[in-house]
Short mmCIF file of C-alpha atoms and ligand atoms in Angstrom, two decimals:
data_model
loop_
_atom_site.label_atom_id
_atom_site.label_comp_id
_atom_site.label_asym_id
_atom_site.label_seq_id
_atom_site.Cartn_x
_atom_site.Cartn_y
_atom_site.Cartn_z
CA MET A 1 -17.40 6.47 1.66
CA THR A 2 -17.96 4.22 -1.31
CA GLU A 3 -15.97 5.01 -4.36
CA THR A 4 -17.44 4.43 -7.73
CA ILE A 5 -15.53 4.41 -10.94
CA LEU A 6 -18.50 5.70 -12.81
CA THR A 7 -18.96 9.04 -11.12
CA PRO A 8 -19.54 11.45 -13.95
CA GLU A 9 -16.37 13.38 -14.46
CA ALA A 10 -15.63 15.83 -17.21
CA PRO A 11 -13.85 13.87 -19.91
CA SER A 12 -10.34 15.10 -19.65
CA ALA A 13 -7.03 14.78 -21.37
CA THR A 14 -4.04 12.72 -20.30
CA LYS A 15 -2.65 13.36 -16.87
CA PRO A 16 0.33 15.56 -17.56
CA GLY A 17 3.36 13.55 -18.36
CA THR A 18 1.90 10.09 -17.83
CA GLY A 19 1.23 9.16 -21.41
CA PRO A 20 3.55 8.54 -24.29
CA ASP A 21 4.34 11.30 -26.76
CA ILE A 22 1.17 11.40 -28.81
CA ILE A 23 -0.45 13.82 -31.13
CA PRO A 24 -3.66 15.14 -29.58
CA GLY A 25 -6.71 13.86 -31.39
CA SER A 26 -4.80 10.95 -32.91
CA ASN A 27 -6.14 7.45 -32.75
CA THR A 28 -4.44 6.44 -29.50
CA ARG A 29 -6.09 3.91 -27.24
CA LYS A 30 -7.11 5.28 -23.89
CA VAL A 31 -6.94 3.48 -20.57
CA PHE A 32 -8.56 4.37 -17.27
CA VAL A 33 -6.91 2.68 -14.30
CA LYS A 34 -8.73 2.37 -10.98
CA THR A 35 -6.74 1.14 -8.02
CA TYR A 36 -7.95 -0.37 -4.75
CA GLY A 37 -6.12 -1.89 -1.82
CA CYS A 38 -2.62 -1.39 -0.54
CA GLN A 39 0.33 0.70 -1.71
CA MET A 40 1.65 -2.26 -3.64
CA ASN A 41 -1.39 -2.08 -5.86
CA VAL A 42 -0.67 1.62 -6.42
CA TYR A 43 2.86 0.72 -7.44
CA ASP A 44 1.69 -2.15 -9.66
CA SER A 45 -0.87 0.10 -11.35
CA GLU A 46 1.89 2.56 -12.21
CA ARG A 47 4.01 -0.23 -13.66
CA MET A 48 1.09 -1.55 -15.71
CA GLY A 49 0.43 1.99 -16.90
CA ASP A 50 4.07 2.17 -18.04
CA ALA A 51 3.73 -1.12 -19.92
CA LEU A 52 0.51 0.04 -21.58
CA SER A 53 1.99 3.40 -22.54
CA ARG A 54 4.76 1.53 -24.41
CA ASP A 55 1.94 -0.27 -26.10
CA GLY A 56 0.37 2.96 -27.36
CA TYR A 57 -2.09 3.63 -24.55
CA GLU A 58 -2.68 7.04 -23.10
CA THR A 59 -3.89 7.29 -19.49
CA VAL A 60 -7.16 9.16 -19.02
CA ASP A 61 -8.91 9.98 -15.79
CA SER A 62 -12.49 9.04 -16.47
CA VAL A 63 -14.28 5.89 -17.54
CA GLU A 64 -16.20 7.84 -20.18
CA ALA A 65 -13.01 8.80 -21.98
CA ALA A 66 -11.55 5.28 -21.92
CA ASP A 67 -11.44 2.38 -24.42
CA LEU A 68 -10.01 0.14 -21.72
CA VAL A 69 -10.90 0.10 -18.03
CA LEU A 70 -8.36 -1.64 -15.84
CA ILE A 71 -9.46 -2.31 -12.27
CA ASN A 72 -6.70 -3.25 -9.86
CA THR A 73 -8.52 -5.02 -7.06
CA CYS A 74 -8.14 -5.93 -3.40
CA HIS A 75 -9.35 -9.12 -1.74
CA ILE A 76 -8.37 -8.45 1.83
CA ARG A 77 -11.91 -8.06 3.24
CA GLU A 78 -15.27 -9.10 1.87
CA LYS A 79 -16.40 -5.53 1.24
CA ALA A 80 -13.33 -4.74 -0.84
CA ALA A 81 -13.82 -7.84 -2.98
CA GLU A 82 -17.56 -7.38 -3.51
CA LYS A 83 -17.12 -3.78 -4.65
CA VAL A 84 -15.61 -5.10 -7.87
CA TYR A 85 -18.81 -6.80 -8.95
CA SER A 86 -21.03 -3.76 -8.54
CA GLN A 87 -18.57 -1.84 -10.68
CA LEU A 88 -18.48 -4.54 -13.30
CA GLY A 89 -22.28 -4.34 -13.43
CA ARG A 90 -22.08 -0.65 -14.26
CA LEU A 91 -19.37 -1.26 -16.84
CA ALA A 92 -21.54 -3.90 -18.54
CA LYS A 93 -24.23 -1.26 -18.99
CA LEU A 94 -21.71 1.20 -20.41
CA LYS A 95 -20.36 -1.43 -22.78
CA ARG A 96 -23.85 -2.20 -24.14
CA GLN A 97 -24.36 1.51 -24.70
CA ARG A 98 -21.02 1.75 -26.52
CA ASN A 99 -21.78 -1.28 -28.67
CA ALA A 100 -25.15 0.20 -29.62
CA GLU A 101 -23.27 3.29 -30.80
CA GLY A 102 -20.87 1.14 -32.81
CA GLY A 103 -18.02 1.57 -30.34
CA ASP A 104 -16.47 -0.78 -27.81
CA LEU A 105 -15.12 -0.96 -24.30
CA MET A 106 -12.61 -3.43 -22.95
CA VAL A 107 -12.49 -4.39 -19.29
CA ALA A 108 -9.54 -5.93 -17.47
CA VAL A 109 -9.50 -7.03 -13.84
CA ALA A 110 -6.09 -7.21 -12.17
CA GLY A 111 -4.94 -7.62 -8.57
CA CYS A 112 -5.82 -9.87 -5.70
CA VAL A 113 -9.48 -10.55 -6.60
CA ALA A 114 -8.28 -11.60 -10.06
CA GLN A 115 -5.82 -14.02 -8.46
CA ALA A 116 -8.29 -15.38 -5.90
CA GLU A 117 -11.30 -15.79 -8.17
CA GLY A 118 -9.84 -16.23 -11.66
CA ARG A 119 -12.36 -17.51 -14.19
CA GLU A 120 -15.22 -17.10 -11.69
CA ILE A 121 -15.03 -13.36 -12.41
CA ILE A 122 -15.85 -13.91 -16.07
CA ARG A 123 -18.64 -16.29 -15.12
CA ARG A 124 -20.24 -13.72 -12.82
CA ALA A 125 -19.40 -10.75 -15.05
CA PRO A 126 -19.10 -11.72 -18.72
CA VAL A 127 -18.24 -8.08 -19.55
CA VAL A 128 -14.67 -8.84 -18.45
CA ASP A 129 -12.16 -9.45 -21.25
CA VAL A 130 -9.01 -10.07 -19.21
CA VAL A 131 -8.41 -11.40 -15.71
CA ILE A 132 -4.79 -11.02 -14.72
CA GLY A 133 -3.14 -11.89 -11.37
CA PRO A 134 -0.41 -9.85 -9.67
CA GLN A 135 2.44 -12.08 -10.85
CA THR A 136 1.66 -11.89 -14.58
CA TYR A 137 1.46 -8.15 -15.24
CA HIS A 138 4.28 -8.33 -17.77
CA ARG A 139 1.89 -10.39 -19.91
CA LEU A 140 -0.83 -7.74 -19.91
CA PRO A 141 -0.16 -6.18 -23.34
CA GLU A 142 -0.16 -9.62 -24.95
CA ALA A 143 -3.32 -10.65 -23.09
CA LEU A 144 -5.09 -7.50 -24.30
CA ALA A 145 -4.01 -8.16 -27.88
CA ARG A 146 -5.50 -11.65 -27.69
CA ALA A 147 -8.66 -10.32 -26.07
CA ARG A 148 -9.08 -7.85 -28.90
CA ASN A 149 -9.52 -10.87 -31.14
CA GLY A 150 -12.49 -11.95 -29.07
CA GLU A 151 -10.88 -14.34 -26.57
CA GLN A 152 -11.54 -13.99 -22.84
CA ILE A 153 -8.20 -14.32 -21.08
CA VAL A 154 -7.44 -15.58 -17.57
CA GLU A 155 -3.78 -15.27 -16.53
CA THR A 156 -3.30 -16.33 -12.93
CA ASP A 157 -0.14 -18.46 -12.85
CA PHE A 158 2.78 -17.87 -10.58
CA PRO A 159 5.32 -18.00 -13.41
CA ALA A 160 9.03 -18.61 -12.88
CA GLU A 161 10.00 -15.41 -14.67
CA ASP A 162 10.17 -12.14 -12.73
CA LYS A 163 7.34 -9.81 -13.68
CA PHE A 164 9.48 -6.77 -12.97
CA ASP A 165 12.05 -7.87 -15.54
CA GLY A 166 9.30 -7.93 -18.12
CA LEU A 167 7.83 -4.55 -17.24
CA PRO A 168 9.33 -1.49 -18.89
CA ASN A 169 10.70 1.25 -16.66
CA ALA A 170 8.78 4.45 -16.41
CA PRO A 171 10.07 7.24 -18.63
CA GLU A 172 11.62 10.03 -16.56
CA LYS A 173 8.75 12.31 -17.51
CA ALA A 174 6.22 9.90 -16.01
CA ILE A 175 8.19 9.60 -12.77
CA ARG A 176 8.32 13.39 -12.49
CA ALA A 177 4.56 13.61 -12.94
CA ARG A 178 4.10 11.21 -10.02
CA GLY A 179 5.83 13.54 -7.62
CA VAL A 180 8.71 13.79 -5.21
CA ALA A 181 7.81 10.79 -3.05
CA ALA A 182 7.67 7.38 -4.70
CA PHE A 183 7.03 3.74 -3.91
CA LEU A 184 9.57 1.05 -4.72
CA THR A 185 8.62 -2.60 -4.32
CA VAL A 186 11.51 -4.64 -2.90
CA GLN A 187 9.67 -7.73 -1.71
CA GLU A 188 6.44 -9.41 -2.56
CA GLY A 189 4.40 -12.27 -1.23
CA CYS A 190 4.04 -13.84 2.17
CA ASP A 191 4.97 -17.14 3.83
CA LYS A 192 3.46 -16.30 7.20
CA PHE A 193 -0.07 -17.65 6.69
CA CYS A 194 -1.88 -15.75 9.40
CA THR A 195 -5.14 -17.65 9.67
CA PHE A 196 -7.33 -14.67 8.74
CA CYS A 197 -5.41 -13.52 5.67
CA VAL A 198 -5.67 -14.08 1.92
CA VAL A 199 -2.37 -12.47 0.96
CA PRO A 200 -0.24 -15.66 0.89
CA TYR A 201 -2.78 -17.06 -1.61
CA THR A 202 -3.16 -13.96 -3.77
CA ARG A 203 0.45 -12.78 -3.83
CA GLY A 204 2.21 -16.10 -3.52
CA ALA A 205 5.41 -17.01 -1.67
CA GLU A 206 7.90 -14.44 -0.39
CA VAL A 207 10.19 -13.19 -3.13
CA SER A 208 12.90 -10.55 -2.71
CA ARG A 209 13.99 -8.41 -5.65
CA PRO A 210 17.74 -8.45 -6.23
CA VAL A 211 19.90 -5.67 -4.72
CA GLY A 212 21.16 -4.45 -8.10
CA ARG A 213 17.66 -3.94 -9.48
CA ILE A 214 16.52 -2.06 -6.41
CA ILE A 215 19.54 0.26 -6.47
CA GLU A 216 19.07 0.88 -10.20
CA GLU A 217 15.44 1.81 -9.68
CA ALA A 218 16.25 4.07 -6.71
CA VAL A 219 18.90 5.88 -8.76
CA ARG A 220 16.45 6.32 -11.61
CA LEU A 221 13.86 7.75 -9.21
CA ALA A 222 16.41 10.12 -7.69
CA ASP A 223 17.50 11.28 -11.16
CA ALA A 224 13.87 12.12 -11.92
CA GLY A 225 13.63 14.31 -8.82
CA VAL A 226 12.25 11.87 -6.25
CA ARG A 227 13.54 12.70 -2.77
CA GLU A 228 11.66 10.19 -0.65
CA ILE A 229 11.23 6.50 -1.34
CA THR A 230 8.97 4.08 0.48
CA LEU A 231 10.17 0.51 0.15
CA LEU A 232 7.22 -1.82 -0.23
CA GLY A 233 6.63 -5.44 0.58
CA GLN A 234 3.86 -7.53 2.11
CA ASN A 235 6.56 -8.46 4.60
CA VAL A 236 9.08 -5.84 3.65
CA ASN A 237 11.46 -6.64 6.49
CA ALA A 238 11.68 -10.25 5.33
CA TRP A 239 13.58 -8.86 2.34
CA HIS A 240 17.03 -10.37 1.92
CA GLY A 241 19.53 -10.52 -0.89
CA LYS A 242 23.12 -11.01 -1.97
CA ALA A 243 24.99 -7.74 -1.75
CA GLU A 244 27.42 -6.33 -4.30
CA ASP A 245 30.24 -7.69 -2.09
CA GLY A 246 28.72 -11.18 -1.94
CA ARG A 247 27.47 -10.85 1.64
CA GLU A 248 23.87 -11.63 2.56
CA TRP A 249 21.94 -8.46 3.36
CA GLY A 250 18.72 -7.84 5.20
CA LEU A 251 16.53 -4.75 4.94
CA GLY A 252 18.70 -2.79 7.40
CA GLU A 253 21.79 -3.18 5.20
CA LEU A 254 19.78 -2.41 2.06
CA ILE A 255 18.48 0.83 3.58
CA ARG A 256 22.02 1.78 4.63
CA ARG A 257 23.09 1.41 0.99
CA LEU A 258 20.09 3.26 -0.45
CA ALA A 259 20.74 6.15 1.95
CA THR A 260 24.08 6.75 0.16
CA ILE A 261 22.34 7.49 -3.16
CA ASP A 262 22.58 11.17 -4.06
CA GLY A 263 19.20 12.80 -3.99
CA ILE A 264 17.48 10.17 -1.83
CA ASP A 265 16.97 12.17 1.36
CA ARG A 266 14.22 10.20 3.02
CA ILE A 267 13.50 6.49 3.26
CA ARG A 268 10.48 4.67 4.65
CA TYR A 269 9.31 1.07 4.45
CA THR A 270 6.06 -0.80 4.87
CA THR A 271 4.65 -3.25 5.94
CA SER A 272 6.85 -4.90 8.48
CA HIS A 273 6.15 -8.01 10.52
CA PRO A 274 7.23 -8.03 14.18
CA ARG A 275 9.04 -11.34 13.69
CA ASP A 276 11.33 -9.92 11.03
CA MET A 277 12.53 -6.80 12.90
CA ASP A 278 16.18 -7.77 13.20
CA GLU A 279 19.02 -5.97 14.98
CA ALA A 280 20.47 -4.52 11.76
CA LEU A 281 17.15 -2.85 10.94
CA ILE A 282 16.83 -1.43 14.44
CA GLU A 283 20.42 -0.15 14.13
CA ALA A 284 19.53 1.49 10.84
CA HIS A 285 16.83 3.43 12.73
CA ARG A 286 19.45 4.39 15.30
CA ASP A 287 22.10 5.52 12.80
CA LEU A 288 20.49 6.86 9.65
CA PRO A 289 18.99 10.35 9.54
CA GLU A 290 17.54 9.41 6.13
CA LEU A 291 15.43 6.65 7.66
CA MET A 292 12.29 8.41 8.86
CA PRO A 293 11.30 7.86 12.50
CA TYR A 294 8.01 6.18 11.67
CA LEU A 295 7.24 2.49 11.77
CA HIS A 296 4.12 0.60 10.78
CA LEU A 297 4.27 -2.52 12.92
CA PRO A 298 0.96 -4.40 12.92
CA VAL A 299 0.15 -6.53 15.94
CA GLN A 300 -3.55 -7.37 15.22
CA SER A 301 -4.39 -8.35 18.81
CA GLY A 302 -3.10 -7.97 22.35
CA SER A 303 -4.33 -11.38 23.50
CA ASP A 304 -1.84 -14.26 23.41
CA ARG A 305 -4.65 -16.75 22.90
CA ILE A 306 -5.90 -14.89 19.84
CA LEU A 307 -2.38 -14.20 18.53
CA LYS A 308 -1.81 -17.94 18.66
CA ALA A 309 -5.06 -18.71 16.85
CA MET A 310 -4.09 -16.11 14.26
CA ASN A 311 -0.73 -17.87 13.78
CA ARG A 312 1.13 -14.62 14.37
CA ARG A 313 3.83 -16.61 16.15
CA HIS A 314 4.65 -14.02 18.78
CA THR A 315 3.10 -12.99 22.08
CA ALA A 316 1.90 -9.57 23.22
CA GLU A 317 4.92 -9.43 25.51
CA ASP A 318 7.30 -10.17 22.58
CA TYR A 319 5.75 -7.25 20.74
CA LEU A 320 6.01 -4.88 23.70
CA ARG A 321 9.67 -5.78 24.28
CA LEU A 322 10.37 -5.24 20.59
CA VAL A 323 8.75 -1.80 20.74
CA GLU A 324 10.96 -1.03 23.75
CA ARG A 325 14.12 -1.96 21.82
CA ILE A 326 13.08 0.10 18.82
CA ARG A 327 12.31 3.13 20.99
CA ALA A 328 15.61 2.75 22.82
CA ALA A 329 17.39 2.94 19.45
CA ARG A 330 15.28 5.79 18.09
CA PRO A 331 13.44 7.60 20.89
CA ASP A 332 11.40 9.89 18.61
CA ILE A 333 10.00 7.05 16.50
CA ALA A 334 6.23 7.15 15.90
CA LEU A 335 4.46 3.80 15.74
CA SER A 336 1.41 2.76 13.83
CA GLY A 337 -0.36 -0.57 13.77
CA ASP A 338 -3.13 -2.72 12.35
CA PHE A 339 -5.81 -4.30 14.53
CA ILE A 340 -8.51 -6.87 13.94
CA VAL A 341 -11.46 -7.11 16.31
CA GLY A 342 -13.80 -10.07 16.47
CA PHE A 343 -11.44 -12.79 15.30
CA PRO A 344 -13.17 -16.17 15.93
CA GLY A 345 -13.18 -16.98 19.63
CA GLU A 346 -12.30 -13.45 20.77
CA THR A 347 -13.87 -12.88 24.20
CA ASP A 348 -14.39 -9.63 26.08
CA ALA A 349 -11.26 -10.42 28.06
CA ASP A 350 -9.22 -10.94 24.87
CA PHE A 351 -10.49 -7.65 23.55
CA GLU A 352 -9.53 -5.89 26.79
CA ASP A 353 -6.01 -7.28 26.35
CA THR A 354 -5.88 -5.55 22.98
CA MET A 355 -7.07 -2.29 24.54
CA ALA A 356 -4.40 -2.65 27.23
CA LEU A 357 -1.67 -3.20 24.63
CA ILE A 358 -2.79 -0.11 22.74
CA ARG A 359 -2.65 1.96 25.95
CA GLU A 360 0.83 0.66 26.68
CA VAL A 361 2.27 1.28 23.21
CA ASN A 362 0.53 4.60 22.53
CA TYR A 363 0.19 4.75 18.73
CA ALA A 364 0.62 7.80 16.52
CA ALA A 365 -1.68 6.29 13.89
CA ALA A 366 -3.50 3.02 13.26
CA PHE A 367 -5.77 1.00 10.99
CA SER A 368 -8.40 -1.23 12.49
CA PHE A 369 -10.92 -3.65 11.06
CA LYS A 370 -13.71 -6.01 11.95
CA TYR A 371 -12.67 -9.56 11.21
CA SER A 372 -13.97 -10.52 7.79
CA ILE A 373 -14.34 -14.18 6.83
CA ARG A 374 -12.16 -14.97 3.83
CA PRO A 375 -13.03 -18.17 1.96
CA GLY A 376 -10.16 -20.63 1.86
CA THR A 377 -8.38 -19.31 4.95
CA PRO A 378 -8.29 -21.37 8.18
CA GLY A 379 -10.18 -18.62 10.04
CA ALA A 380 -13.22 -19.18 7.85
CA ASP A 381 -13.68 -22.70 9.25
CA MET A 382 -13.18 -21.77 12.89
CA GLU A 383 -16.03 -22.12 15.33
CA ASP A 384 -17.11 -19.30 17.62
CA GLN A 385 -17.42 -16.68 14.93
CA VAL A 386 -18.12 -13.44 16.75
CA ASP A 387 -21.46 -11.70 16.44
CA GLU A 388 -21.51 -8.76 14.03
CA ALA A 389 -22.98 -6.44 16.69
CA VAL A 390 -20.23 -7.38 19.14
CA LYS A 391 -17.58 -6.71 16.47
CA SER A 392 -19.08 -3.30 15.74
CA ASP A 393 -19.17 -2.38 19.39
CA ARG A 394 -15.54 -3.43 19.94
CA LEU A 395 -14.39 -1.64 16.82
CA THR A 396 -16.00 1.62 17.96
CA ARG A 397 -14.33 1.43 21.35
CA LEU A 398 -10.96 0.55 19.86
CA GLN A 399 -11.14 3.28 17.25
CA ASP A 400 -12.12 5.86 19.86
CA LEU A 401 -9.03 5.01 21.86
CA LEU A 402 -6.75 5.04 18.80
CA ALA A 403 -8.22 8.31 17.51
CA GLU A 404 -7.59 9.93 20.88
CA GLN A 405 -3.96 8.73 20.77
CA THR A 406 -3.52 10.16 17.27
CA ARG A 407 -4.99 13.51 18.35
CA ALA A 408 -2.75 13.56 21.41
CA PHE A 409 0.26 12.86 19.22
CA GLY A 410 -0.72 15.78 16.96
CA ARG A 411 -1.03 18.08 19.99
CA GLU A 412 2.37 17.00 21.27
CA CYS A 413 3.88 17.96 17.93
CA VAL A 414 2.89 21.61 18.33
CA GLY A 415 6.01 23.70 18.91
CA LYS A 416 8.36 21.09 17.43
CA VAL A 417 10.75 22.08 14.65
CA VAL A 418 10.81 19.49 11.84
CA ASP A 419 11.84 19.09 8.21
CA LEU A 420 8.97 18.90 5.75
CA LEU A 421 9.19 17.50 2.25
CA LEU A 422 6.81 19.66 0.21
CA GLU A 423 4.72 17.29 -1.90
CA LYS A 424 1.71 19.04 -3.41
CA PRO A 425 -0.51 22.10 -3.43
CA GLY A 426 -2.95 22.38 -0.54
CA ARG A 427 -6.72 22.34 -0.81
CA ASN A 428 -6.79 26.12 -0.60
CA THR A 429 -4.78 28.31 -2.94
CA GLY A 430 -1.73 29.75 -1.30
CA GLN A 431 -1.04 26.54 0.60
CA LEU A 432 1.36 23.66 0.18
CA ILE A 433 1.23 20.24 1.83
CA GLY A 434 4.31 18.51 3.07
CA ARG A 435 4.97 15.39 5.11
CA SER A 436 6.49 15.46 8.54
CA PRO A 437 9.03 12.78 9.42
CA TRP A 438 6.11 11.08 11.21
CA LEU A 439 4.09 10.93 7.99
CA GLN A 440 1.58 13.58 9.05
CA PRO A 441 0.38 15.92 6.30
CA VAL A 442 1.42 19.44 7.27
CA ILE A 443 0.00 22.59 5.69
CA ILE A 444 2.16 25.67 5.18
CA ASP A 445 2.06 28.93 3.27
CA ALA A 446 2.92 28.38 -0.40
CA MET A 447 5.48 31.21 -0.25
CA ALA A 448 7.56 28.97 2.03
CA GLY A 449 9.04 26.97 -0.82
CA GLU A 450 8.41 24.83 -3.86
CA ILE A 451 7.26 21.28 -4.32
CA GLY A 452 10.29 19.06 -3.83
CA ASP A 453 11.93 21.36 -1.28
CA ILE A 454 12.69 20.16 2.20
CA VAL A 455 11.99 23.06 4.51
CA ARG A 456 12.44 23.50 8.24
CA VAL A 457 9.19 24.43 9.94
CA ARG A 458 7.70 24.83 13.37
CA ILE A 459 4.36 23.06 13.93
CA THR A 460 1.89 25.72 15.06
CA GLN A 461 -1.45 23.97 15.46
CA PRO A 462 -3.23 20.66 14.95
CA GLY A 463 -6.04 20.48 12.37
CA THR A 464 -8.34 17.63 11.45
CA GLY A 465 -6.14 14.95 9.91
CA SER A 466 -3.29 17.38 9.35
CA LEU A 467 -1.14 19.97 11.10
CA PHE A 468 -0.30 23.60 10.40
CA ALA A 469 3.20 24.97 10.45
CA GLU A 470 5.30 28.04 9.72
CA VAL A 471 8.75 28.24 8.22
CA VAL A 472 11.66 28.68 10.59
CA GLU A 473 14.30 31.06 9.29
N1 LIG B 1 1.45 -7.91 5.67
C1 LIG B 1 0.88 -7.05 6.58
C2 LIG B 1 -0.59 -6.68 6.37
C3 LIG B 1 -1.32 -7.08 5.17
S1 LIG B 1 -3.05 -6.85 5.14
C4 LIG B 1 1.05 -7.62 7.96
O1 LIG B 1 1.40 -8.74 8.14
O2 LIG B 1 0.78 -6.93 8.90
C5 LIG B 1 -3.34 -5.35 5.98
C6 LIG B 1 -4.18 -5.51 7.20
O3 LIG B 1 -5.48 -5.94 6.86
C7 LIG B 1 -3.69 -6.55 8.18
O4 LIG B 1 -2.65 -6.09 8.97
C8 LIG B 1 -4.93 -6.85 8.97
O5 LIG B 1 -5.05 -5.99 10.07
C9 LIG B 1 -6.06 -6.57 7.98
N2 LIG B 1 -6.69 -7.82 7.56
C10 LIG B 1 -6.14 -8.83 6.86
N3 LIG B 1 -7.04 -9.83 6.68
C11 LIG B 1 -8.17 -9.44 7.31
C12 LIG B 1 -9.45 -10.05 7.50
N4 LIG B 1 -9.72 -11.27 7.04
N5 LIG B 1 -10.38 -9.35 8.18
C13 LIG B 1 -10.11 -8.12 8.68
N6 LIG B 1 -8.92 -7.52 8.53
C14 LIG B 1 -7.95 -8.15 7.85
FE1 LIG B 2 -1.31 -11.55 5.80
FE2 LIG B 2 -0.04 -12.30 7.98
FE3 LIG B 2 1.21 -12.34 5.64
FE4 LIG B 2 0.62 -10.03 6.77
S1 LIG B 2 2.02 -11.60 7.62
S2 LIG B 2 0.32 -10.57 4.66
S3 LIG B 2 -1.32 -10.45 7.75
S4 LIG B 2 -0.50 -13.63 6.23
FE1 LIG B 3 -5.45 -6.05 -0.92
FE2 LIG B 3 -3.88 -7.64 -2.25
FE3 LIG B 3 -2.90 -5.49 -1.12
S1 LIG B 3 -5.56 -8.26 -0.99
S2 LIG B 3 -4.19 -5.25 0.66
S3 LIG B 3 -4.35 -5.53 -2.75
S4 LIG B 3 -1.91 -7.45 -1.29
#
């Protein structure tokens, strides 16, 4: 499904609680934020929204109602990156229309495409006023002010200052509006340089946020009614920091500390790299009921030859032994993974190794992709690029297997009694949707509780992409 930011939507007011205190009908600037890519982009978009609301912007949920369109982009695969340009084409048309009517429209491009392509974006799409990379979001209000004077701004440094220090915290009201489960970035960037991946170039080197800041933010979230936090990082388990007592902590110790915060009942983290799963983190899974039994642990391939060419720096066997250790510590843990098919040089035999690994691990969920050439990465220059038709065929087979494993996992859940965090109303009236410990959306009768409650339920039947459950007295 292709998303477009220009689907006609009824012009509507501010999302409840996300804007500053404004008088309706006053001359407030209005921003429409469209987010692509990973959860970190979702988090960053929220933080940019906070910064803009301090700057007098109100968030609206359609392009038509906006004076500023901010697109937070993803560069991970070619399709994701190219989508931006078709949207910018449509925005150029809208801007011309506005200008003809004596109005205006500003366009800002943030995120990983902004970082990777910089000024090239303005060259290809002169409608753009501001290009701003992920490490300079604290400079967004200033960049917009300069752009309003007619300059076209490109901000893509990796500055020494910490962007989070420069970004205002969300007002409690805004956090409440976002719901009972929230993201919290603890680590950003990547030093791993997998040969297929743009992230080390778009997000920069690995940086860990300091312990104190993370705890402060978690407390603030809890005070605003958040009960579940998902710690984010491109390599979240590479997070490390100096603890309050001067000791060096890893993610396991950090989670142990966060679990003591009143009101934080559930903790998750993503995305982890197999090489950074240390003993303390595995012990945290063993010991902490707050740490949900779900782990996203991408492996990409089951072939040692391909893993080596990808620079993953572990073998299939290393991964399988790691999974064994994690399951020994937390037997009910559900695993998910990422897979790439058709990496340069991948033969049928390599692909079968991946299928064999998937059968051995048995995943509860997974994401899988055809290898996409990314300019500037070592993979782009490799010989033996795999035929598109072969990639498609492998992807279908791999996804069939993974989908069957996910369905089987859903079926196995029937009859189990689990705690659900109720997050939002269901599609049908009279229903609420909660998350199981294994991250599955679960539908229950709305009479069972209120959003924000954690209720004990019995899973009654699997649905498509979700499960049904009833409350256990
Ligand atoms: N930091 C995470 C993942 C970041 S990107 C990790 O190390 O696992 C998310 C997923 O996108 C990757 O796990 C990979 O499966 C996929 N991906 C990254 N680059 C890709 C490319 N060039 N082509 C296809 N898939 C890619
Ligand atoms: Fe990309 Fe590899 Fe870093 Fe993950 S670990 S972000 S796949 S380079
Ligand atoms: Fe995409 Fe950047 Fe995230 S490339 S996946 S938005 S880190």
